[in-house]
Coordinates of C-alpha atoms in Angstrom, one line a residue:
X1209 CA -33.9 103.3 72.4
X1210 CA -34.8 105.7 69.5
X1211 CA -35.6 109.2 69.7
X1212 CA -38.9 108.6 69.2
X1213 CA -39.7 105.7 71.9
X1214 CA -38.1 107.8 74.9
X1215 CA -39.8 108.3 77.7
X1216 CA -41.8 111.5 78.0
X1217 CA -38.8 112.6 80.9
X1218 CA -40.3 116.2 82.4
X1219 CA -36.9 118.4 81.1
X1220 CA -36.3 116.1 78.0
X1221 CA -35.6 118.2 75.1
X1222 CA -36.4 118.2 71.4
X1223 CA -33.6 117.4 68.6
X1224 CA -33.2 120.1 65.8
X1225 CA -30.4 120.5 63.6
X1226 CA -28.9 117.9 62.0
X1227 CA -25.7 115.6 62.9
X1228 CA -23.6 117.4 60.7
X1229 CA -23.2 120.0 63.1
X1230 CA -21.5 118.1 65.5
X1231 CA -18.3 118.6 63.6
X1232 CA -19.2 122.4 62.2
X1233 CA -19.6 126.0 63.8
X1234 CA -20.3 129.3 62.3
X1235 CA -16.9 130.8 61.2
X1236 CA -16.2 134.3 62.6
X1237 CA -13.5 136.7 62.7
X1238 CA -10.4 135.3 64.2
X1239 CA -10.0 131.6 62.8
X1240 CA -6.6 130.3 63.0
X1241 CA -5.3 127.1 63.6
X1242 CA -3.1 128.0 66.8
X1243 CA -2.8 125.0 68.9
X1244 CA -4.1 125.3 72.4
X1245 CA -0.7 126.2 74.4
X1246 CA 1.1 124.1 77.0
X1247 CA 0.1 125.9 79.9
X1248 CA 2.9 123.6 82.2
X1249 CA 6.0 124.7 79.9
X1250 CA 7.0 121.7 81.1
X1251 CA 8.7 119.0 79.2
X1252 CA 7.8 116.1 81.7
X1253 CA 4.7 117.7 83.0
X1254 CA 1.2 117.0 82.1
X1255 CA -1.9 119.7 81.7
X1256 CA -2.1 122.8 84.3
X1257 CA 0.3 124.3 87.1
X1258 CA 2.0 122.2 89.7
X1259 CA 0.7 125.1 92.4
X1260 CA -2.0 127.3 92.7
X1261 CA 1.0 129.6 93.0
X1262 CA 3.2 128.7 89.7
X1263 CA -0.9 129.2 87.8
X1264 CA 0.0 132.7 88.8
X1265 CA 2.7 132.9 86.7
X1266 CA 0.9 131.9 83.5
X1267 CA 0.2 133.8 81.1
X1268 CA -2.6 136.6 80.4
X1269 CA -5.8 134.9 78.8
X1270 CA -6.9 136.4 75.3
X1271 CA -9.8 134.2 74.4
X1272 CA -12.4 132.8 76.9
X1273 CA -15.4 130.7 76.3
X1274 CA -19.0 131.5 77.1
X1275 CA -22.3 129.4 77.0
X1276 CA -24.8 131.7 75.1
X1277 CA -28.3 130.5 75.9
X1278 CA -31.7 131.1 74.0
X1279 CA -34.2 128.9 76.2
X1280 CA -36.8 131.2 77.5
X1281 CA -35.8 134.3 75.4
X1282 CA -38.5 133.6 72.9
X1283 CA -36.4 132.9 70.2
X1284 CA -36.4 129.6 68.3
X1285 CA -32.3 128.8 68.2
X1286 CA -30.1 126.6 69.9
X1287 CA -27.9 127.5 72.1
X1288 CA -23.8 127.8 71.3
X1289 CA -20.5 128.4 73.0
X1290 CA -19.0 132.1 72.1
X1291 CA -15.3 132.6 71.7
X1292 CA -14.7 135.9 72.9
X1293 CA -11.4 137.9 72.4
X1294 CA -9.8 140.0 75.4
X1295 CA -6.8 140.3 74.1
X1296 CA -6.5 144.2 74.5
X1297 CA -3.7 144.3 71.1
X1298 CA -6.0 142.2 69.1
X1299 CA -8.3 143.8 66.1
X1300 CA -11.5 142.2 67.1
X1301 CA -10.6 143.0 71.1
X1302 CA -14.3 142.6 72.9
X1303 CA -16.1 140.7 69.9
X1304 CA -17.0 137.4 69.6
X1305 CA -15.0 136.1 67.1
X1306 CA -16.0 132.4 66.7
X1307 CA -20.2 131.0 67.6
X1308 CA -20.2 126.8 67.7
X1309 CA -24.7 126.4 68.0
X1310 CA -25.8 122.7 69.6
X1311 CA -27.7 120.4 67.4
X1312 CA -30.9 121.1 70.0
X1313 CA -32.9 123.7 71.3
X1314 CA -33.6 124.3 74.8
X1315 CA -30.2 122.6 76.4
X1316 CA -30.0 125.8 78.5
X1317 CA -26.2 125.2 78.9
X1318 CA -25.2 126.5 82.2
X1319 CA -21.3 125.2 83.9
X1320 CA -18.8 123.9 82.2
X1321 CA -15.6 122.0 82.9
X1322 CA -12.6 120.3 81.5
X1323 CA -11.5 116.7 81.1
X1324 CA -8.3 117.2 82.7
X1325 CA -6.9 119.9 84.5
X1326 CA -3.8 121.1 87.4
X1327 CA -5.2 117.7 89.2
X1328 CA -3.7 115.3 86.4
X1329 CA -0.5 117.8 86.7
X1330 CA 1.6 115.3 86.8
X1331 CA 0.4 112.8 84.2
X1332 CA 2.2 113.1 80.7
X1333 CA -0.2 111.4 78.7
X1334 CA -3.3 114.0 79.8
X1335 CA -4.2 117.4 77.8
X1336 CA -6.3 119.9 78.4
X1337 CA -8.1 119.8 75.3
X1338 CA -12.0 119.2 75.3
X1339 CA -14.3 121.6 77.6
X1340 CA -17.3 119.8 79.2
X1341 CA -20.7 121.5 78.6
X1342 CA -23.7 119.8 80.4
X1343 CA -26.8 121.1 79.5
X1344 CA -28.5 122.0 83.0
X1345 CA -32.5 121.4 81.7
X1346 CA -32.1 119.0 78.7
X1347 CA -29.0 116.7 80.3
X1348 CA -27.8 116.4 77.6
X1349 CA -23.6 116.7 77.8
X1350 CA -21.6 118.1 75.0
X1351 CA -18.1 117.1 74.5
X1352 CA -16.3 120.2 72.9
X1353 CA -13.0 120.0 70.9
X1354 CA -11.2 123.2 71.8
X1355 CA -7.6 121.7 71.4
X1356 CA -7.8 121.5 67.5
X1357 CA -8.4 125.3 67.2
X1358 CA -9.2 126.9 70.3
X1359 CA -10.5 129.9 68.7
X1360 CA -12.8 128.2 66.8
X1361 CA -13.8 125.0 68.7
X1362 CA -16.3 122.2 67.6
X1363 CA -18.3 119.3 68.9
X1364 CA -16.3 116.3 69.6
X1365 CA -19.2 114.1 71.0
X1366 CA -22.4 114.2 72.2
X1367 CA -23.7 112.6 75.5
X1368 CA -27.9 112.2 74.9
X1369 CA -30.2 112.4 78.0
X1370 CA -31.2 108.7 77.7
X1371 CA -27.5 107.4 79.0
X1372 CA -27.4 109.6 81.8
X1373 CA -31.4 108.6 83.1
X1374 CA -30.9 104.8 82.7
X1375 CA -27.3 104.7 83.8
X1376 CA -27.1 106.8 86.6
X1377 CA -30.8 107.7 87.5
X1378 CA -30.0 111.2 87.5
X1379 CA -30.9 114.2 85.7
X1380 CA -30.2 118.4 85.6
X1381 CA -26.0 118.2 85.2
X1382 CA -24.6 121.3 86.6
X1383 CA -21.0 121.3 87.9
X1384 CA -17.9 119.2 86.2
X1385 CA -14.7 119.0 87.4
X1386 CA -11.8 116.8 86.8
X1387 CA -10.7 114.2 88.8
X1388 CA -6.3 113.0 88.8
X1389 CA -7.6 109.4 87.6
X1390 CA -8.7 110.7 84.4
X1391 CA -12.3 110.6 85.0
X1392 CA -14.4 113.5 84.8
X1393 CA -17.4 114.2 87.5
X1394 CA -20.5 116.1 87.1
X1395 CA -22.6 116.9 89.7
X1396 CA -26.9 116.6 89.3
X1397 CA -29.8 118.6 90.8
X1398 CA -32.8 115.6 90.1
X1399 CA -33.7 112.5 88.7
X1400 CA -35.0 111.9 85.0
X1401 CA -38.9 112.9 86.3
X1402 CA -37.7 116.5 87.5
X1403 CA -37.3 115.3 91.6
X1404 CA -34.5 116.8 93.4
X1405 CA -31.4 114.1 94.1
X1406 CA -27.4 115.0 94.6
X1407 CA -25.9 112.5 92.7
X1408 CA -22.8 112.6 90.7
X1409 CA -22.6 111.3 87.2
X1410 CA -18.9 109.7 86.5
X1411 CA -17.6 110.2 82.4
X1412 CA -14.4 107.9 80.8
X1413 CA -11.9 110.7 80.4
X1414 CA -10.9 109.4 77.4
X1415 CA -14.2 107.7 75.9
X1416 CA -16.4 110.3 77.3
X1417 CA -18.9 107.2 77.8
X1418 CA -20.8 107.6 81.0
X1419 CA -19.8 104.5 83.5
X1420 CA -22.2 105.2 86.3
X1421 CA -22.7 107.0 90.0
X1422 CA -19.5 107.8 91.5
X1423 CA -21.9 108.2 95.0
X1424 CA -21.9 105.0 96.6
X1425 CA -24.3 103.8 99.5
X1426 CA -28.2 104.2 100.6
X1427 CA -27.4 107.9 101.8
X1428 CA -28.0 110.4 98.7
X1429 CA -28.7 114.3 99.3
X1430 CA -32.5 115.2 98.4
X1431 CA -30.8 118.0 96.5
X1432 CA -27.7 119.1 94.6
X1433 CA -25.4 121.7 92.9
X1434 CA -22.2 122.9 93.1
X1435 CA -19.6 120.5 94.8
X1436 CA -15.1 120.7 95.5
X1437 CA -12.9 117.9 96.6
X1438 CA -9.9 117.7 98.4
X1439 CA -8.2 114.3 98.3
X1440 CA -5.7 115.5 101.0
X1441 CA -8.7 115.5 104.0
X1442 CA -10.7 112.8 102.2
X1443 CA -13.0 115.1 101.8
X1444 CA -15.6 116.2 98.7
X1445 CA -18.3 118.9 99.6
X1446 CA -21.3 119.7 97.9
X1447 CA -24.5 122.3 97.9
X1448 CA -27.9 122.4 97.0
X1449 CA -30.4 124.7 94.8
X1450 CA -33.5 123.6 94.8
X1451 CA -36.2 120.8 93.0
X1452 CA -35.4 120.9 89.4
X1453 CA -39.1 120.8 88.2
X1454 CA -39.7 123.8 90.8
X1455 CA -37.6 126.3 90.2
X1456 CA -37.5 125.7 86.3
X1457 CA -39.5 128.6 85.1
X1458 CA -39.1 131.1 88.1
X1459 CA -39.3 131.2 92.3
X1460 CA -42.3 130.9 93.8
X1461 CA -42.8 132.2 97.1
X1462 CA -45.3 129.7 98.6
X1463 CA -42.1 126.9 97.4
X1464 CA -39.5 128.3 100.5
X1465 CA -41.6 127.0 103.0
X1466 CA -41.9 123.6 101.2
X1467 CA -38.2 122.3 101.5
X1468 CA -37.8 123.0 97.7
X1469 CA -35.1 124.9 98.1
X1470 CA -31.5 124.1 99.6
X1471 CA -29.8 124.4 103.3
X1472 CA -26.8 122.3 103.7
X1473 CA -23.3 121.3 102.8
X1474 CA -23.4 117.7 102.4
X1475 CA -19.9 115.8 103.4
X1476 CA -18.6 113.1 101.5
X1477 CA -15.9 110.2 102.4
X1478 CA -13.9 110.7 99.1
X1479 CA -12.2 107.0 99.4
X1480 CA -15.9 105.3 100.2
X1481 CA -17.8 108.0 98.0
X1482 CA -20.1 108.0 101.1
X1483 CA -22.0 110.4 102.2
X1484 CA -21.5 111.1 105.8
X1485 CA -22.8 113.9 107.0
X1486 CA -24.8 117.8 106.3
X1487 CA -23.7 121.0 107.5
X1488 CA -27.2 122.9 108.3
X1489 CA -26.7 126.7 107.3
X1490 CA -30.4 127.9 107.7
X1491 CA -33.9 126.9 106.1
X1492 CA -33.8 128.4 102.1
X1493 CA -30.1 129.8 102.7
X1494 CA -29.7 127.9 99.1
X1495 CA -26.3 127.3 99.5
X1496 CA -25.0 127.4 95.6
X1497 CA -21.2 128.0 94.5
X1498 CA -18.4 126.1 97.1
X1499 CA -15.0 126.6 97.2
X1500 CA -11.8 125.4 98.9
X1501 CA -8.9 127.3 99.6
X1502 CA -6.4 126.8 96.6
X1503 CA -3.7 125.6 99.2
X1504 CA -4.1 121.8 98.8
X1505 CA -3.0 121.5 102.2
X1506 CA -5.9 123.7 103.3
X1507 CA -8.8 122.1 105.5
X1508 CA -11.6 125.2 105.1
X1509 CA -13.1 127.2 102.3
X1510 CA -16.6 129.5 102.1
X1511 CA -19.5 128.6 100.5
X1512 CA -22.4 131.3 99.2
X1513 CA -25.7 131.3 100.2
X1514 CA -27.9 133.0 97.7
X1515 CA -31.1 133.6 99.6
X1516 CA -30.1 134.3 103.2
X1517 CA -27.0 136.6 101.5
X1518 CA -24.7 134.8 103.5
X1519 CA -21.1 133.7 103.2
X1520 CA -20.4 130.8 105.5
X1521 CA -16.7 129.3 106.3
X1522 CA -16.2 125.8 106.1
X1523 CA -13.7 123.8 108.1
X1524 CA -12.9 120.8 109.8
X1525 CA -12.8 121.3 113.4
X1526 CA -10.4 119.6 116.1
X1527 CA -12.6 116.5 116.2
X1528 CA -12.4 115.4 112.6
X1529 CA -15.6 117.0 111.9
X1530 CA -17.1 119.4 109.3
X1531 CA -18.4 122.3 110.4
X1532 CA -19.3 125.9 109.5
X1533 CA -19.4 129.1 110.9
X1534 CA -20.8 132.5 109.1
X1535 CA -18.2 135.1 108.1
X1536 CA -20.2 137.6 106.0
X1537 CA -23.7 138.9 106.0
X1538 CA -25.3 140.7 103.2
X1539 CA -27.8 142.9 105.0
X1540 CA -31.6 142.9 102.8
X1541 CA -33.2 145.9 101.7
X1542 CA -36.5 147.0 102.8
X1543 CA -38.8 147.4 100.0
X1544 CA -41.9 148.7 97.9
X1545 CA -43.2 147.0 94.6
X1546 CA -41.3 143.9 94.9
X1547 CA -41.8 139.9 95.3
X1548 CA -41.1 140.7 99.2
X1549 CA -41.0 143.2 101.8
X1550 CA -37.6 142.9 102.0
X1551 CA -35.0 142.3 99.3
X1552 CA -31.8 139.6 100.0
X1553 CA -28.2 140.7 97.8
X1554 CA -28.7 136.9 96.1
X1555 CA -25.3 136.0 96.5
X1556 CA -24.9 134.0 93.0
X1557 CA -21.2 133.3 92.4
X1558 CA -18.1 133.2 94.4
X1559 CA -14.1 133.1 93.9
X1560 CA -11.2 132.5 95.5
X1561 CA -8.0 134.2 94.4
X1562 CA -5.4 131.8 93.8
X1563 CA -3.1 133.2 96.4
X1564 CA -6.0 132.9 98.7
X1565 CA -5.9 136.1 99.5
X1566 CA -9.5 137.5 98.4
X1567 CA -12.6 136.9 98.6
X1568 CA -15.0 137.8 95.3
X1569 CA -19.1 137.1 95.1
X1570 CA -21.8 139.2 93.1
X1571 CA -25.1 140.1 94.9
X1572 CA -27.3 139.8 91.5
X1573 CA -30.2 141.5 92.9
X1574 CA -28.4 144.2 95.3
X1575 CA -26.3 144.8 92.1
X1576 CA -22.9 144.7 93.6
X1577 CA -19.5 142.6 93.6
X1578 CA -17.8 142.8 96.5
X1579 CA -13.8 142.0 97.3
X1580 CA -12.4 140.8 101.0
X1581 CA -9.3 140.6 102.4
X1582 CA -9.4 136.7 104.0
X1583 CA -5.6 136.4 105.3
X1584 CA -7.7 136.1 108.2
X1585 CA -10.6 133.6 106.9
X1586 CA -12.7 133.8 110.1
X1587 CA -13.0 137.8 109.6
X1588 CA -13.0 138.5 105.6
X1589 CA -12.0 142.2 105.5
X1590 CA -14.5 144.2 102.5
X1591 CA -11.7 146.3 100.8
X1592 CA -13.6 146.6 97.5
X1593 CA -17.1 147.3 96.2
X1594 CA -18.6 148.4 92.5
X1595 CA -22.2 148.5 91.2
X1596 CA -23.1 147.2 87.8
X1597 CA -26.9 147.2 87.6
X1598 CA -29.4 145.7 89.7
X1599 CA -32.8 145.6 90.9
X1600 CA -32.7 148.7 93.5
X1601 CA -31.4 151.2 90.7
X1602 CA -32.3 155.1 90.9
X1603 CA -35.2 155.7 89.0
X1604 CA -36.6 151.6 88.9
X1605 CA -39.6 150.0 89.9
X1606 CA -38.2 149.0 93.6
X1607 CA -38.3 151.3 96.0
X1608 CA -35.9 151.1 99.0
X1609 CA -37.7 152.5 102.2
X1610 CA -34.7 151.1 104.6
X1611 CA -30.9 150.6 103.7
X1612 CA -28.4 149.9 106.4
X1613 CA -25.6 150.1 103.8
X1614 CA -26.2 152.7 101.3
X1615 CA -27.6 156.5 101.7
X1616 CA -28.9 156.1 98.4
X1617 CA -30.4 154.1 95.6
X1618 CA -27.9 153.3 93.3
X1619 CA -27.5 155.1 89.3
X1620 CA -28.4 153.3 86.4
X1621 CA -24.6 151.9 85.2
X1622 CA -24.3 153.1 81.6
X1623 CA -20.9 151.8 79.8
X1624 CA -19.8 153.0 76.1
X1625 CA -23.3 153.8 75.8
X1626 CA -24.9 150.6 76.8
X1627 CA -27.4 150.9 80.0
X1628 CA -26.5 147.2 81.6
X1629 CA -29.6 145.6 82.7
X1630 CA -30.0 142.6 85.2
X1631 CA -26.9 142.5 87.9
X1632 CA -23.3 141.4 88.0
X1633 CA -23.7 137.2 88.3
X1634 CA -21.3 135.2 86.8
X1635 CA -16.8 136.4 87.9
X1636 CA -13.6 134.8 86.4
X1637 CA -10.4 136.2 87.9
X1638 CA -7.5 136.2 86.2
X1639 CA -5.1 134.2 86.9
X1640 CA -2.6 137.1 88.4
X1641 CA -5.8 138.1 90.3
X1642 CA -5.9 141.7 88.2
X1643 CA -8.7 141.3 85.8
X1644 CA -11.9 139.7 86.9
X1645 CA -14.6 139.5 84.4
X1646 CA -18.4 139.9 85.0
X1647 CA -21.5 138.6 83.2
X1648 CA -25.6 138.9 84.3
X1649 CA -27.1 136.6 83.2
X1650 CA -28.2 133.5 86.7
X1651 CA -30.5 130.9 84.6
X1652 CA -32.9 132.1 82.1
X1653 CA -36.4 131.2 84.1
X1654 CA -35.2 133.5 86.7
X1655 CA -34.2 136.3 84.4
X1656 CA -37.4 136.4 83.0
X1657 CA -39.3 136.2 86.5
X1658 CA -36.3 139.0 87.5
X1659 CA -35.3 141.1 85.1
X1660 CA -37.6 141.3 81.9
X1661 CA -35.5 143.7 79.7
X1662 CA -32.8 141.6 80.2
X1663 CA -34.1 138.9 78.4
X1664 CA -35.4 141.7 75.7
X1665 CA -31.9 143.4 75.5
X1666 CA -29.2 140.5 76.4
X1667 CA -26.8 140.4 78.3
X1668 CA -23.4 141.7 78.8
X1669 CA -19.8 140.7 80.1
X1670 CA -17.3 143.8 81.7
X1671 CA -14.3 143.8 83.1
X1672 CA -13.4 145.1 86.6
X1673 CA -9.5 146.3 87.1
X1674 CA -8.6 144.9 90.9
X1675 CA -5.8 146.3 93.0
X1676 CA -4.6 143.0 94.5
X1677 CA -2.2 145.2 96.9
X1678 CA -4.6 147.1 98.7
X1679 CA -7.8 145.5 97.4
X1680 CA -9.9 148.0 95.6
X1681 CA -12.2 147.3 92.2
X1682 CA -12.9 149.8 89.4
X1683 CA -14.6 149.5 85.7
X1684 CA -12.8 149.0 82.8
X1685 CA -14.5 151.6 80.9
X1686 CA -13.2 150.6 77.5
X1687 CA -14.3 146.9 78.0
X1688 CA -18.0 145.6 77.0
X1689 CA -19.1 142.3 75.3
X1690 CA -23.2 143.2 74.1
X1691 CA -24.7 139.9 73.5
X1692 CA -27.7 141.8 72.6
X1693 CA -26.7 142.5 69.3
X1694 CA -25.8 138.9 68.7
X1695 CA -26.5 137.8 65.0
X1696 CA -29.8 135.8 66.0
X1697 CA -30.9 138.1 68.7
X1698 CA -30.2 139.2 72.1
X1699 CA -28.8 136.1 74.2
X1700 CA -27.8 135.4 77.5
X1701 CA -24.4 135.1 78.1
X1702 CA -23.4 133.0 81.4
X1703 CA -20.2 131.3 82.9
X1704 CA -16.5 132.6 81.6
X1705 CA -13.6 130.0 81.2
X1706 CA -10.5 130.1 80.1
X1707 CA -8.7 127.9 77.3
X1708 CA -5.9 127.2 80.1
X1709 CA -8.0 127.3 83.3
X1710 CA -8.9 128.9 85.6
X1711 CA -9.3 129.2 89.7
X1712 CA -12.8 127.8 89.7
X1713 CA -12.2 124.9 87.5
X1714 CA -8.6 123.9 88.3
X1715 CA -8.5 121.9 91.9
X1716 CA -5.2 120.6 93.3
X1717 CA -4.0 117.3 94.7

């Protein structure tokens, strides 16, 4: 089918720069042609760490990867993968060093992945060497070459729209992981008209064609989102957001009361690829980022709940059976000059430590991250809190009138300068647990509808120093990464990975 004879699909996007650019990216600071490492060190060992414990070990990151996204900024360009340097010995320490644009505009690139990871540990013949970058509004799927140069990667392939509506019937790819086969899985939110549907979309690990649904039966989710598996209780879970052609250009009130939005974990059969049951956790909770414990063994995890502020504990009870219980409740803030009376922390992103010891997630709204102790996981212990923005700031437009957490409203944070506007959204730990970076920007339609100057201004990624002893978190005052002074304009800057992986992309068998 030709460009020009597709279907008028409601999130299809528009083609713009030519095919050379599949193979080029702007050259920045930094090129060199260091190889991407052997994270295993390993002779017989294939990509990743044999435990979550032994990824503890590895060494410190110094370049991480960011999608950079234009859609909704008003600004004509495409959006592009940054290479940013945190090496703090490095002359271009906190800069983006390397920009790698798409050949289209509008993609709004959101999660990426990797096409093999710790689960293909022991396979020799896998490397950890192209990033998957689905495109959450265009579906389109970029295949990204960062084993060639890492600092400087490039487009290896390019999966259009088309293949994923007619093979799979689904649309809106948010989440990839790898599975130890060799394939690669990406979870949807809709079908190619914009609908809501929680289907997975299966890729050839080493083709990158797309082969079809991994889901199997007449039983699919209305919605989807996030998912994790865990071959070792046959289980895979995954969440819901909302309808796709909804929640594309902002939330709508009138929409919560409408089962557009998300409330359950929905249980898989990971043999049968069968879904078997949904864990209800509360109309709109929006369940969004799910995680297992790292222990393989492990048969419970927490998933967060962005609209009810909510963490909720997953685990499989004596009878077999999924269920979940809630551990952690983000109290709302009354308010004045707001969307509501009353305004939820929007709990956007979680993390596990890969000790499972803590506990991270960012309240995007409230303007907090927040660190728990979980060596016990049915009472996660806060032992660490920092503000980094948000909407309830000292001297804003929201007024708080009622706070059962804070005596105050909160001061504007100002770093090297640089007042940070939206909240703290997006966390990567490292992998000793001792660094855990921050970006704000959640999905450009919402920060638009949410935090205006953010879209005028761009967004931002800081560093928080974690004592993983005591638990505590604190600033890094020397570390800030403006994307608003990005060479085409202010940008927003979304989810952090790392060239070796990390502990919300690497899942173990």
């Amino acid at each position: 089918m030709t460009h020009q004879s597709q279907p008028a699909f409601a999130l299809l996007n528009i083609s713009w720069q030519t095919a050379r650019l599949l193979t080029l990216g702007h050259k920045q600071l930094g090129r060199s042609d260091q190889k991407a490492p052997n994270m295993a060190k390993c002779e017989a060992c294939g990509p990743g760490y044999k435990t979550p414990l032994d990824a503890m070990k590895g060494p410190r990151e110094k370049i991480v990867y960011l999608p950079c996204i234009y859609r909704n900024t008003g600004i004509e360009k495409p959006d592009y993968l940054a290479t940013v340097d945190v090496d703090p010995k490095s002359p271009h320490y906190c800069q983006v060093i390397h920009r790698l644009p798409m050949p289209n505009l509008r993609d709004e690139l959101h999660h990426s992945g990797w096409n093999t990871c710790s689960s293909s540990f022991g396979d020799v013949t896998k490397k950890r060497n192209r990033l998957i970058l689905p495109s959450l509004i265009s579906s389109r799927i970029y295949v990204v070459d960062v084993g060639t140069d890492m600092r400087a990667p490039r487009i290896h392939k390019m999966i259009e729209p088309v293949d994923v509506f007619w093979k799979c019937n689904l649309a809106n790819p948010h989440t990839t992981h790898c599975l130890g086969n060799g394939e690669i899985m990406i979870s949807s939110m809709g079908d190619p008209s914009g609908n809501g549907k929680g289907g997975f979309i299966l890729l050839d690990g080493e083709t990158f064609e797309v082969k079809g649904n991994w889901e199997k039966g007449n039983s699919i989710p209305a919605l989807g989102y996030d998912f994790w598996y865990q071959p070792r209780h046959n289980v895979l879970m995954s969440t819901e957001w909302g309808i796709p052609k909804v929640l594309a250009n902002g939330l709508n009130p009138a929409d919560l009361k409408t089962g557009s939005y998300g409330r359950y974990i929905n249980v898989w059969d990971w043999t049968t690829h069968a879904h078997t049951d949904s864990i209800d956790l509360g109309e709109d909770s929006i369940p969004l980022e799910i995680r297992f414990l790292h222990n393989p063994d492990a048969a419970e995890g927490y998933v967060g709940c962005a609209l009810s502020s909510a963490i909720h504990r997953f685990y499989k009870a004596g009878n077999g059976n999924w269920v979940a219980e809630k551990v952690v409740q983000v109290p709302s803030k009354k308010v004045d000059c707001w969307l509501f009376p009353e305004m939820p922390g929007l709990i956007t992103d979680i993390l596990i430590s890969l000790d499972d010891k803590f506990l991270y997630f960012s309240n995007w709204l409230h303007g907090d991250i927040r660190q728990y102790d979980i060596s016990n996981t049915r009472k996660p212990r806060l032992v660490g809190q920092v503000f980094l923005g948000g909407k309830i700031i000292k001297g804003g437009p929201v007024i708080v009138v009622e706070d059962p957490e804070l005596n105050s409203q909160p001061e504007p944070f100002v770093i090297k300068g640089k007042r940070v506007q939206g909240g703290p959204q997006m966390i990567q730990l490292s992998l000793d647990g001792k660094r855990l970076y921050v970006s704000t920007s959640l999905y450009s339609g919402w920060d638009k509808q949410f935090y205006p100057d953010l879209i005028r201004e761009g967004s931002v990624m800081l560093q928080i120093d974690v004592d993983t002893v005591k638990g505590g978190l604190t600033v890094n005052k020397n570390f800030l990464v403006d994307f608003g002074k990005e060479p085409d304009g202010p940008v927003l800057a979304h989810e952090i990975r790392y060239p070796g992986g990390d502990c919300s992309s690497d899942i173990w068998v």
